[in-house]
Each structure stands twice: as structure tokens, then as C-alpha cells.
XYZ file of C-alpha atoms in Angstrom:
202
model
C 0.007 -0.001 0.202
C 2.663 2.425 0.741
C 4.439 1.754 -2.625
C 1.121 2.567 -4.258
C 0.963 6.006 -2.303
C 4.512 6.859 -3.366
C 3.485 6.349 -6.915
C 0.351 8.120 -6.532
C 1.972 11.224 -4.929
C 4.672 11.137 -7.639
C 2.094 11.433 -10.260
C 0.227 14.151 -8.745
C 3.248 16.120 -8.314
C 3.970 15.676 -12.082
C 0.547 16.499 -12.939
C 0.577 19.689 -10.865
C 3.878 20.648 -12.365
C 2.308 20.435 -15.836
C -0.594 22.275 -14.862
C 1.327 25.024 -13.385
C 3.784 25.652 -16.331
C 0.665 26.172 -18.674
C -0.121 29.556 -19.281
C -3.462 31.149 -20.910
C -4.266 34.793 -21.643
C -7.399 35.907 -22.938
C -7.390 37.833 -26.190
C -10.763 38.541 -26.855
C -14.531 37.666 -25.617
C -17.811 38.398 -27.370
C -16.529 40.750 -29.960
C -14.323 43.000 -27.569
C -10.525 43.108 -27.194
C -9.352 42.270 -23.988
C -5.766 43.702 -24.376
C -4.224 46.539 -26.392
C -1.396 46.322 -28.722
C 1.576 48.378 -27.334
C 4.394 49.678 -29.895
C 7.756 50.950 -28.362
C 8.320 54.623 -27.866
C 8.964 56.260 -31.125
C 8.026 53.406 -33.371
C 9.608 52.673 -36.728
C 7.772 52.404 -39.849
C 8.211 48.478 -39.399
C 7.303 48.233 -36.010
C 3.990 50.385 -36.822
C 3.201 47.896 -39.822
C 3.752 45.029 -37.420
C 1.454 46.317 -35.035
C -1.350 47.275 -37.691
C -0.971 43.795 -38.851
C -1.622 42.151 -35.570
C -4.544 44.323 -35.014
C -5.872 43.401 -38.521
C -5.766 39.463 -38.168
C -6.905 39.691 -34.796
C -9.905 41.456 -35.592
C -10.675 39.150 -38.520
C -10.370 36.122 -36.069
C -12.291 37.459 -33.240
C -14.426 40.223 -34.825
C -13.020 42.614 -31.723
C -11.148 45.807 -32.479
C -7.596 45.944 -30.858
C -6.242 49.325 -30.368
C -2.656 50.133 -31.034
C -0.789 52.468 -28.760
C 2.708 53.382 -27.717
C 4.369 51.427 -25.022
C 3.415 53.529 -22.117
C 0.236 51.837 -21.381
C -0.280 50.216 -18.041
C -3.189 47.910 -19.353
C -2.668 44.124 -20.059
C -0.880 44.332 -23.810
C 0.488 42.559 -26.200
C 3.717 44.273 -26.297
C 6.203 44.429 -29.364
C 9.654 44.959 -28.233
C 12.979 45.358 -29.976
C 15.945 43.294 -28.401
C 19.523 42.935 -29.139
C 21.494 39.662 -30.324
C 23.859 38.431 -32.657
C 21.234 36.917 -34.844
C 19.068 39.579 -36.432
C 16.008 37.323 -37.358
C 15.846 35.569 -33.849
C 12.622 36.381 -31.844
C 10.771 35.134 -28.893
C 7.089 34.835 -27.895
C 6.591 34.976 -24.108
C 3.931 35.384 -21.225
C 4.719 37.980 -18.888
C 2.221 38.581 -15.968
C -0.593 39.351 -17.670
C 1.070 40.596 -20.953
C 2.139 38.932 -24.234
C 5.346 40.011 -25.512
C 6.512 39.739 -28.914
C 10.318 40.371 -29.072
C 12.806 40.570 -31.866
C 16.366 41.426 -32.505
C 15.256 43.328 -35.564
C 12.324 45.062 -36.833
C 11.689 42.151 -39.329
C 12.295 39.676 -36.357
C 9.274 41.707 -34.511
C 6.955 40.997 -37.634
C 8.206 37.283 -37.633
C 6.943 37.114 -34.149
C 3.760 38.594 -34.884
C 3.117 36.215 -37.797
C 4.389 33.113 -35.543
C 1.998 34.433 -33.082
C -0.958 34.667 -35.389
C -0.195 31.174 -36.791
C -0.323 29.820 -33.207
C -3.835 31.112 -33.154
C -4.779 29.073 -36.426
C -3.742 31.594 -39.274
C -2.396 29.882 -42.286
C -0.950 31.718 -45.267
C -0.505 29.289 -48.157
C 0.499 31.335 -50.848
C 0.947 35.088 -52.020
C -2.560 36.690 -52.193
C -2.737 36.290 -56.077
C -6.100 37.408 -57.673
C -6.632 34.261 -59.226
C -6.615 32.584 -55.846
C -9.956 34.644 -55.310
C -9.094 34.980 -51.349
C -8.127 31.323 -50.858
C -4.365 31.905 -50.442
C -4.881 32.347 -46.880
C -7.279 30.676 -43.824
C -7.980 32.661 -40.974
C -10.108 30.988 -38.209
C -12.948 32.774 -36.572
C -13.275 32.605 -32.772
C -15.283 35.217 -30.756
C -13.794 33.690 -27.341
C -9.874 33.847 -28.316
C -7.209 32.696 -26.036
C -3.655 32.301 -26.472
C -2.115 29.128 -24.558
C 1.290 28.226 -24.030
C 3.271 25.809 -21.893
C 6.778 27.419 -22.516
C 8.106 30.663 -24.087
C 8.769 30.375 -27.796
C 12.276 31.116 -28.907
C 13.236 30.930 -32.697
C 16.377 31.394 -34.147
C 16.776 30.669 -37.822
C 19.643 28.124 -39.034
C 19.984 29.751 -42.146
C 21.003 33.356 -42.793
C 19.549 33.733 -46.108
C 15.825 31.996 -46.776
C 14.984 33.054 -50.086
C 12.121 32.884 -52.826
C 13.197 32.870 -56.534
C 10.480 34.739 -58.584
C 10.455 33.534 -62.140
C 7.829 32.720 -64.805
C 5.182 34.561 -66.303
C 3.102 35.216 -63.344
C 5.694 37.039 -61.523
C 6.318 39.515 -64.151
C 4.032 42.221 -62.876
C 4.741 44.554 -60.261
C 1.871 44.040 -58.425
C 2.361 40.220 -58.007
C 5.891 40.912 -56.748
C 4.324 43.201 -54.108
C 2.239 40.366 -53.137
C 4.949 38.010 -53.065
C 7.102 40.467 -50.643
C 4.069 40.882 -48.583
C 3.738 36.943 -48.182
C 7.403 36.338 -47.433
C 7.622 37.381 -43.718
C 4.472 35.355 -42.929
C 6.735 32.258 -43.555
C 9.967 34.034 -42.468
C 11.605 34.299 -45.675
C 13.902 36.961 -45.875
C 15.429 37.151 -49.673
C 13.485 37.728 -52.929
C 15.498 36.785 -55.986
C 14.350 38.158 -59.226
C 15.767 37.412 -62.634
C 17.242 40.655 -64.536
C 16.092 39.525 -67.821
C 12.546 39.918 -68.981
C 9.899 42.951 -68.534
C 7.683 44.122 -65.788
C 4.008 44.678 -66.749
């Protein structure tokens, strides 16, 4: 019997540890945002774009409007932060108290963190949003009661410095399509676009 209680106690400790390490933050409920999006002070153009993209997709998912503010807010927030590190594309997603922190070693890495975070909420970007896909290039879930769940901090550091896409073929020979490719690239953490020098742009 004592052996049974030892095993049971060990299982309870293990289960308790797993529960305590699991973290959950409510993002939106019944069409209302529960957090704001906080940018750094004096945000760059790229940081403002990252905040706008985050607000846009969170609204598409939940139906709630998320305000984008500077990082002097005391409310619970999704905070975009610039960090320092050797790898400029490394980023982190962490829960800190009641905040969610999306941080990166560069402005591009912050944008990577935003899209990774949205991907963990169910967003999928299958291809550039070319007109002939008729809106089917991305999948956005719909969830009025939206929460973010994580057992641990997410740390990503790419193994390759250059992660490239080659734009070739007739469908890429328009400036509009190239813009759509560039818009799609950070969603999958690409950072280099190769364009053939021959041929004409339409």
C-alpha cells in the first residue's frame, strides 16, 4: 500500500507541475478585445506595420477591434519589443504576468514574431494573395472567445542566414504580383527575394 501511495504522489506532483507551467491569456471575448497592442516608444515604420498587421488579423479572427498604442500603457497588452542579439532574425514569444511579449532582434524579427503568434492562433498563409486565388491563399479562423495558450516561451533562431524565394515565370512578371510576394514572405519567415534580371515587368 505504501508503494501505491508513493506512485500516486509522484503522479500528482508531475500533473501539478504540468498544470502550473501551462499559461493562458484571454485575447477577446464576445467581440471585445481584452488587451491593447503596445508599440515601443518612437516606433519605426516597420514596427507600426507589425502592430497594424497584428490588429488586422486579430480582428478578422475574433471580430474585436484591437487598439494600437505606444508602450506607456499599464493595461494588459500584447507588447512589441526590440531586443539585442547577434542573430537579427531571432525572436521570442513570451507571457509575462498578464502581458504577451513579442520581441525580436530586429524590426523584421518583430514582424516574424507577430506572424508566428498569429499562426499559433490558427492563421495559415498558403501562398501570395494573387488575384486568381480568389481569397483562398490564406485561412483565417473565426473565434469570438479567443485565448492564447502556451506551456513555455517560444524562442526561434533560424539556422540559415538567407531564406530565399526565386521569382521567375510569367506570373511573376508584374509589379503587383511582386508586391504580393514580398507581403507574403515574412509570414513564412523568408527574408530574400531573387528576381531575374532579364524580362520585362508589366
